XYZ file of C-alpha atoms in Angstrom:
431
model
C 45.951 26.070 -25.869
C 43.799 22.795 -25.666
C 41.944 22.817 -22.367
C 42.515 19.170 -20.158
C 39.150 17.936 -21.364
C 37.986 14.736 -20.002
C 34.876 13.681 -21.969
C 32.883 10.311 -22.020
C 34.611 7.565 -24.989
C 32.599 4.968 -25.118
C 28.638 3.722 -25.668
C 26.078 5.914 -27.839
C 27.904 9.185 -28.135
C 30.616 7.714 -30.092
C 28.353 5.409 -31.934
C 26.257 9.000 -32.736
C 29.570 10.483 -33.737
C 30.378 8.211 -36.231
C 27.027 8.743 -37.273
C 27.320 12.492 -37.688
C 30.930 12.210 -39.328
C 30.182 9.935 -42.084
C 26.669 11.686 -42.686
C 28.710 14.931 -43.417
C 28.130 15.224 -46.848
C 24.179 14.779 -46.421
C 24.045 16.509 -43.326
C 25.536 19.966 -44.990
C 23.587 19.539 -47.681
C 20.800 19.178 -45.490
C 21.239 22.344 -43.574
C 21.837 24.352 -46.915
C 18.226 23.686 -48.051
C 17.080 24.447 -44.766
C 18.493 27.910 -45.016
C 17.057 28.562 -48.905
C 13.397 27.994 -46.721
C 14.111 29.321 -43.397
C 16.385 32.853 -41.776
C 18.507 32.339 -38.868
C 18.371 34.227 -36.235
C 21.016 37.104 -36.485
C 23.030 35.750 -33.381
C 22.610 32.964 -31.098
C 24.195 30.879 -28.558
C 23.257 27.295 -27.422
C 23.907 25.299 -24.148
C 25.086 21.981 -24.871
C 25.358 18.902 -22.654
C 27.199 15.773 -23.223
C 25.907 12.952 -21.374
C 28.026 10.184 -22.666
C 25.121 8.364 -24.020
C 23.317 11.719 -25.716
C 23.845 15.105 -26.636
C 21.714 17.729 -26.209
C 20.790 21.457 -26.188
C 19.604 22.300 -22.990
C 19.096 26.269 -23.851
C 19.149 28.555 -26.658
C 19.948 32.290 -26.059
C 18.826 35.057 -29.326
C 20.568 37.899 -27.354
C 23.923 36.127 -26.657
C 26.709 37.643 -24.464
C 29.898 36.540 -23.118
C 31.347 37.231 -26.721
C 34.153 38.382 -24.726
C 34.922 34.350 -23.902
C 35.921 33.730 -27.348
C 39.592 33.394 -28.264
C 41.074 36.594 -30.819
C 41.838 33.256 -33.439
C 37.908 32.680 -33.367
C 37.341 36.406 -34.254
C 38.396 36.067 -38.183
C 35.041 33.492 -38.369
C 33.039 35.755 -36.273
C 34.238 38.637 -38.558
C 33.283 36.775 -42.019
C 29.846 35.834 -40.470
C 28.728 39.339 -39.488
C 29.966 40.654 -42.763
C 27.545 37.658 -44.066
C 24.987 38.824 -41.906
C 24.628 42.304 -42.530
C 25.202 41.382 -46.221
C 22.089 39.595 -46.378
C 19.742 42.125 -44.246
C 21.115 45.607 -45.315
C 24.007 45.629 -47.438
C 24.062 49.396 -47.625
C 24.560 49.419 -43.730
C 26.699 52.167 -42.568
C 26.191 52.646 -39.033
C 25.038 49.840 -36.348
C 23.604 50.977 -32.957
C 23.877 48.221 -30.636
C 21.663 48.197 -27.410
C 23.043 47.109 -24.303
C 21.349 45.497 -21.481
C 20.059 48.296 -18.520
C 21.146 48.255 -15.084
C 25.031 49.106 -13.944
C 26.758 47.137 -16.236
C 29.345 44.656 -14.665
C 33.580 44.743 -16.149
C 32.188 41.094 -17.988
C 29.322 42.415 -19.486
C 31.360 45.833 -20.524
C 34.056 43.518 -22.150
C 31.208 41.872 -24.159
C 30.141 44.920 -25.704
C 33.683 45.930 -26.319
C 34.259 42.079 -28.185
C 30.419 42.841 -30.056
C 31.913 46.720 -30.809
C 35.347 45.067 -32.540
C 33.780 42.254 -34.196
C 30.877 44.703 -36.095
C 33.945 47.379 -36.278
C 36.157 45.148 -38.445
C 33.079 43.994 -40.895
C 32.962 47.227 -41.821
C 30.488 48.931 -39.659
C 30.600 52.207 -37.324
C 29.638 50.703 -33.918
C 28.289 53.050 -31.245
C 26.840 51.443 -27.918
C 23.063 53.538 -27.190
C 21.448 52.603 -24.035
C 17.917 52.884 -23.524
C 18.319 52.472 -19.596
C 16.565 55.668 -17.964
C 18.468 55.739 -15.371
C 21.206 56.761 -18.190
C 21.097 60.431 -18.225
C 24.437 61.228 -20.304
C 27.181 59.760 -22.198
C 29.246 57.552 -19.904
C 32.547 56.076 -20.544
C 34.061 52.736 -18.120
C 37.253 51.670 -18.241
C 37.906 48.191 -18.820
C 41.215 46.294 -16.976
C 42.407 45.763 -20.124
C 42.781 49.206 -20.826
C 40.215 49.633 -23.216
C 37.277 51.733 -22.663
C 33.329 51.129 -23.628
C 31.319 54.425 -23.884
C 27.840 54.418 -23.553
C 25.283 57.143 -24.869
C 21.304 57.826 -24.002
C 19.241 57.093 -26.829
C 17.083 59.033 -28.588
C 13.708 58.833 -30.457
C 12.634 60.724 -33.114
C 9.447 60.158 -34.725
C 9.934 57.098 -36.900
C 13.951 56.545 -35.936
C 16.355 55.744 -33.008
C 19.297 57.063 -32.313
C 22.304 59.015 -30.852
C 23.227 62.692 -31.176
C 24.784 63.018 -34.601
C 24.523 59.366 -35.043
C 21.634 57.864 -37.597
C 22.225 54.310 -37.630
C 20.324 52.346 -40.254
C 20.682 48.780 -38.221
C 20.219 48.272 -34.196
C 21.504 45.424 -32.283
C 19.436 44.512 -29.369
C 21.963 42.411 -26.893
C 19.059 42.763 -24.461
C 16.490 40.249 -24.068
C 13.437 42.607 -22.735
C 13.136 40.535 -19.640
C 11.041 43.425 -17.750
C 9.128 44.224 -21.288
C 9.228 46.053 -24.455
C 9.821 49.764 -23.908
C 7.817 52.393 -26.269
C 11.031 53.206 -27.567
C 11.259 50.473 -29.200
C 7.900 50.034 -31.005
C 6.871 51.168 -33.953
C 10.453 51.502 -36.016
C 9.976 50.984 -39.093
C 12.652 52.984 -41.322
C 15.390 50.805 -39.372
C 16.520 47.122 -39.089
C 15.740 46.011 -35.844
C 17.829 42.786 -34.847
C 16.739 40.194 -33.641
C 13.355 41.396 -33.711
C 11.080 42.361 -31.173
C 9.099 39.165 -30.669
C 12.368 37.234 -30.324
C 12.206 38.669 -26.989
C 10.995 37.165 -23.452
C 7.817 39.474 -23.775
C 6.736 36.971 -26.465
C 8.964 33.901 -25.971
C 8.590 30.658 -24.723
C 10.590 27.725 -24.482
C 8.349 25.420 -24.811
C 7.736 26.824 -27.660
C 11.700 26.054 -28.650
C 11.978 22.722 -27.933
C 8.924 21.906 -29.653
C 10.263 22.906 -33.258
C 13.645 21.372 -31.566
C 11.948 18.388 -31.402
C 10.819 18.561 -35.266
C 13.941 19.396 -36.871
C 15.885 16.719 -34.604
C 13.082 13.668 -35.667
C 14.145 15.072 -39.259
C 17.918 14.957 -38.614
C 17.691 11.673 -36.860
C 15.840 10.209 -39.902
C 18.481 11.116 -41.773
C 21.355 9.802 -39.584
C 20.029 6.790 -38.945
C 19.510 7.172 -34.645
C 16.700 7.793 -32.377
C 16.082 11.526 -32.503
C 15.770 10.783 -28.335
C 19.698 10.891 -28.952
C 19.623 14.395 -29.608
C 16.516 15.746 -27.784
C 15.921 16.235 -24.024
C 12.150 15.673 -23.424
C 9.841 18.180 -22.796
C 6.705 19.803 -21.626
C 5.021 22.580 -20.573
C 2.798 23.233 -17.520
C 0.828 26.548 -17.796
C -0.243 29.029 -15.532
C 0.747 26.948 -11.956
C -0.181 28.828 -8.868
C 2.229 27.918 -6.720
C -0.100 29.355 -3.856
C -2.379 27.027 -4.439
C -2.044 23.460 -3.847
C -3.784 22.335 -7.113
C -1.434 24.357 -9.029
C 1.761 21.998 -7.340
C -0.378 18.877 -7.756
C -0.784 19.667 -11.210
C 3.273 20.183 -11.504
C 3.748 17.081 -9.769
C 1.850 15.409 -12.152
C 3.750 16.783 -14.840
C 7.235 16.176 -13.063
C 5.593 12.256 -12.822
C 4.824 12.158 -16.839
C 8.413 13.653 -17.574
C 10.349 11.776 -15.462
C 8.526 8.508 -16.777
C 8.723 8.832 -19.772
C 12.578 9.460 -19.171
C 12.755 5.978 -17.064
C 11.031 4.180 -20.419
C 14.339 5.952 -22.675
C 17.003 4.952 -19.686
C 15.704 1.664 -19.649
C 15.697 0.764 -23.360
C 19.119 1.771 -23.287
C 20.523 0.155 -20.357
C 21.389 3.556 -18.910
C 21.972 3.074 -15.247
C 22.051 6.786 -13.700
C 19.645 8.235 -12.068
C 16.761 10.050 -14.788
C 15.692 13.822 -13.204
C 13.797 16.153 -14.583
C 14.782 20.257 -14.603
C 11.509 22.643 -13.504
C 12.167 26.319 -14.883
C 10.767 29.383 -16.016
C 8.944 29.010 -19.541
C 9.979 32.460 -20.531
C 12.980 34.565 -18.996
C 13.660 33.839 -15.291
C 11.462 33.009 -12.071
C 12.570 33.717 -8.556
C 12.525 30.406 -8.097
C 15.782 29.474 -10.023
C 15.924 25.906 -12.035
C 14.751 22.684 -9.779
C 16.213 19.740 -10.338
C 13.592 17.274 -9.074
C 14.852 13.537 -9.058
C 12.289 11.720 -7.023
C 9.239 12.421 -4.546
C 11.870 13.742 -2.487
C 13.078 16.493 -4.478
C 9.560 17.009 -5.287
C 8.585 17.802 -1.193
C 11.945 20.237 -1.064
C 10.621 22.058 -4.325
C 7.091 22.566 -2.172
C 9.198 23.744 0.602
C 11.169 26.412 -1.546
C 8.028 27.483 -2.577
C 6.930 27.853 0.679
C 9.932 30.049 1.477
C 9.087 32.236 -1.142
C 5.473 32.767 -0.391
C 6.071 33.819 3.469
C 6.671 37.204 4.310
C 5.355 38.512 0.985
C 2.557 41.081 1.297
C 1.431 39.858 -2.667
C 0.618 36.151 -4.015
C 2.963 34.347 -6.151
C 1.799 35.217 -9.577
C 0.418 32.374 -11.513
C 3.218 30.931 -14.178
C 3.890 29.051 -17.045
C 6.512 26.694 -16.716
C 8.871 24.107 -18.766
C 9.661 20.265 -17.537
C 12.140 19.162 -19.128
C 14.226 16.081 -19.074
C 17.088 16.613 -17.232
C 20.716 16.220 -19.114
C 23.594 14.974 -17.492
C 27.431 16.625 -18.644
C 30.013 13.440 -18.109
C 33.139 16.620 -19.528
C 35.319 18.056 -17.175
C 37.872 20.633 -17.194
C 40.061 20.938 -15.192
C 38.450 18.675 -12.575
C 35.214 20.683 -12.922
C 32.151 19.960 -14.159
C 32.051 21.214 -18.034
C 29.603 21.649 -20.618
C 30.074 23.333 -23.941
C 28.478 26.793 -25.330
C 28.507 27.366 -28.580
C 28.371 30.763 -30.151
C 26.533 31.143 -33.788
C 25.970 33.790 -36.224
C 23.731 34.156 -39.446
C 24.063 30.117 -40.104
C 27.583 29.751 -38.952
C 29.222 28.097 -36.086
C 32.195 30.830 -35.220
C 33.381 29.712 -31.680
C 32.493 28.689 -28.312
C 33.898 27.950 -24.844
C 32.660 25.830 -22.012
C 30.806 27.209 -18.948
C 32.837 24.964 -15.506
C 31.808 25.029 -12.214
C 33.509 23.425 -9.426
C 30.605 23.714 -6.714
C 27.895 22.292 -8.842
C 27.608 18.217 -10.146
C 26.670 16.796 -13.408
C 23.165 16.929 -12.512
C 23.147 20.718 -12.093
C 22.706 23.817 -13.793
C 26.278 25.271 -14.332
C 24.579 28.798 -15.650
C 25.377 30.142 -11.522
C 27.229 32.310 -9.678
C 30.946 30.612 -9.598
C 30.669 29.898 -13.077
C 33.893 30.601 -15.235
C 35.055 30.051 -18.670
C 37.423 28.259 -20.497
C 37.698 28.674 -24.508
C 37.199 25.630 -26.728
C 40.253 24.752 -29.087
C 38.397 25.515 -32.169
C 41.751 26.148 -33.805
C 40.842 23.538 -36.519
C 37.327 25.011 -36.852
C 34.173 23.177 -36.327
C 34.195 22.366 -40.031
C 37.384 20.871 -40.170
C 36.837 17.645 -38.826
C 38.876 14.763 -39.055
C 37.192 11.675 -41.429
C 38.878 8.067 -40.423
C 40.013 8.809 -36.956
C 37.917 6.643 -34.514
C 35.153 8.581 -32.614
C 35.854 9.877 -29.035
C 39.932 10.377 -29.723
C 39.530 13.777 -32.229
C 38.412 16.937 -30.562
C 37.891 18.554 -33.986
C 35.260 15.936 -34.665
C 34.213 16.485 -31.273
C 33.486 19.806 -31.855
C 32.185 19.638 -35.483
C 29.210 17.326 -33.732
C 29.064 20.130 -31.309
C 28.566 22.633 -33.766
C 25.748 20.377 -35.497
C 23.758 20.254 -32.575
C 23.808 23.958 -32.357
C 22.848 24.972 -35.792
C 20.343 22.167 -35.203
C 19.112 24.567 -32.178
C 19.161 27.616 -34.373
C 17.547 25.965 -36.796
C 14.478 25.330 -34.144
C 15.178 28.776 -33.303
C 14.346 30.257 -36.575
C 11.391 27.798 -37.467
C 10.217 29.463 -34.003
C 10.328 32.931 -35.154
C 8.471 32.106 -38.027
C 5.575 31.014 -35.880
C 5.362 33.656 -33.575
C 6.297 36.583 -36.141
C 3.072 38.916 -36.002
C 3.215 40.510 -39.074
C 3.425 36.784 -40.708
C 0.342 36.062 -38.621
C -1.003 39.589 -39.897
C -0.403 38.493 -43.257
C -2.244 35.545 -42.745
């Protein structure tokens, strides 16, 4: 079923879509010499927002889940790619140990794992689900609605390896990012795979650190297209270690916001674009309790002092001092349904194997969909995101649609794996 999707038809993101369609040829060829230099991250998913007038990535997740939102026709792709995957990093693999996120997991996140469990299950893998959660004392099976059932089991570490009782995996799956840290249990393993590796983590990762080889590989793509790589890039910068205490630490955030959010004017302006620029203020690495700001104006600016305020009273501790990413803010003009929409697309090894858009009625096109309310609606990639559709005009063919969808995100991944690269620490080591 092809979800009501109302999407913007006319100015610079159909003129980028012809772009990308009759580019094909060079583009693919493009990305295949990327990934003779460069590894892709085992599994990713990427944010995208379509602001009529550009397209963007406005995050990229390494530890992906919600694999549950894609369709069962998506799974064949899915089930090719992992085969692909595991080809390529251990073909002798046997057993997989996939690592779940801690805490009491909810029915979506169980359904995840039971999606992950399948997918790996059907490439040819035994799948068991080990959780390194402390507060997991013994095997412990939940029942899904469906009628399936996920079982989870405590890890365990021997000397050099991790794993279950009577279950020696020679590949783990991390589906959790390490927001709180990297456990011991985790270090030092070096007679298994470990995927995505350890400094793909929030421990080690930044985004700023994202978007800046996001913004190299999309000046390279946009050379090759033919467009402004602004098209395809929300602006970005970083502000480090901000007391928000203190009131040089917002001043210098301010100022910040100010370059941003300028620099976003000069772009609107150029391009006749007559909505209103804003910038987004979030955590450079995992979360902060104080959410993603959407700052528009001075106004926005004195309500983000005021939240900050809120958070400081009462607490017997300071505000630690963080890092934090400005980034140019990037509208979504889709709807479903009536309800604000913006596409996710799901990747594995180097391929594009489904996706679904995140909708949220409460929230506008301004906002950060990623909330509580949030549902899901799968995208019709029934045709694939590399079928698309040569000769039909741009804006009318959701298969072409999707295909520049689908370019964007490897285009993320890409970044993504340029970025592990830099921050790897035995390439550093090496060095």
């Amino acid at each position: 079923m092809v979800p009501h999707l109302i999407t913007a038809l006319t100015g610079p993101i159909n003129e980028l879509e012809q772009r990308v369609l009759d580019s094909m040829p060079a583009i693919e060829r493009w990305f295949r010499l990327e990934w003779m230099e460069h590894t892709p991250p085992f599994y990713s998913s990427v944010d995208v927002r379509n602001a009529g007038f550009k397209l963007a990535p406005v995050d990229t997740n390494l530890f992906p889940s919600g694999w549950n939102n894609l369709t069962p026709e998506m799974l064949p792709l899915g089930v090719q790619a992992a085969m692909a995957a595991i080809e390529k990093i251990c073909p002798e693999a046997r057993n997989l140990l996939v690592i779940p996120e801690n805490g009491q997991p909810s029915s979506f996140y169980l359904a995840n794992l039971a999606q992950l469990k399948r997918l790996f299950n059907m490439a040819g893998l035994n799948v068991k689900l080990g959780s390194i959660d402390p507060a997991l004392k013994k095997t412990t099976t939940f029942e899904l609605q469906n009628g399936e059932s996920v079982t989870l089991e405590p890890v365990i570490r021997g000397k050099r390896r991790l794993g279950l009782k009577d279950f020696d995996p020679c590949t783990i799956l991390l589906n959790n990012d390490l927001s709180t840290g990297v456990p011991g249990i985790l270090e030092d393993i070096h007679e298994q795979y470990l995927l995505p590796p350890l400094h793909a983590a929030w421990p080690t990762r930044r985004k700023s650190m994202h978007f800046k080889c996001y913004e190299e590989v999309s000046k390279r793509l946009g050379k090759l297209l033919g467009v402004d790589p602004w098209l395809i890039y929300p602006l970005s910068d970083r502000c480090e270690n901000v007391n928000l205490d203190d009131e040089k630490g917002l001043d210098r955030l301010q100022a910040q916001v100010d370059i941003v959010l300028t620099r976003v004017k000069r772009k609107y302006k150029e391009y006749g674009i007559k909505e209103k620029p804003f910038v987004v203020v979030k955590a450079d690495h995992a979360t902060h309790e104080l959410g993603i700001v959407t700052v528009r104006d001075a106004k926005d600016m004195q309500d983000l002092k005021e939240r900050i305020q809120t958070l400081s009273s009462g607490r017997k501790t300071p505000v630690p001092a963080f890092d934090f990413l400005v980034q140019e803010g990037v509208l979504t003009q889709e709807r479903v349904n009536d309800a604000v929409a913006e596409p996710v697309i799901y990747m594995m090894d180097r391929y594009v194997v489904g996706g679904f858009y995140r909708i949220h009625a409460g929230r506008g096109a301004d906002e950060n969909l990623n909330a509580p309310g949030s549902s899901y609606v799968p995208l019709a990639f029934e045709h694939s995101t590399q079928l698309p559709q040569p000769g039909i005009k741009p804006g009318v063919s959701l298969p072409n649609r999707f295909y520049m969808y689908g370019v964007v995100g490897r285009l993320a991944m890409l970044a993504a794996s340029y970025e592990l690269e830099a921050t790897d620490p035995d390439a550093q080591d090496y060095e």
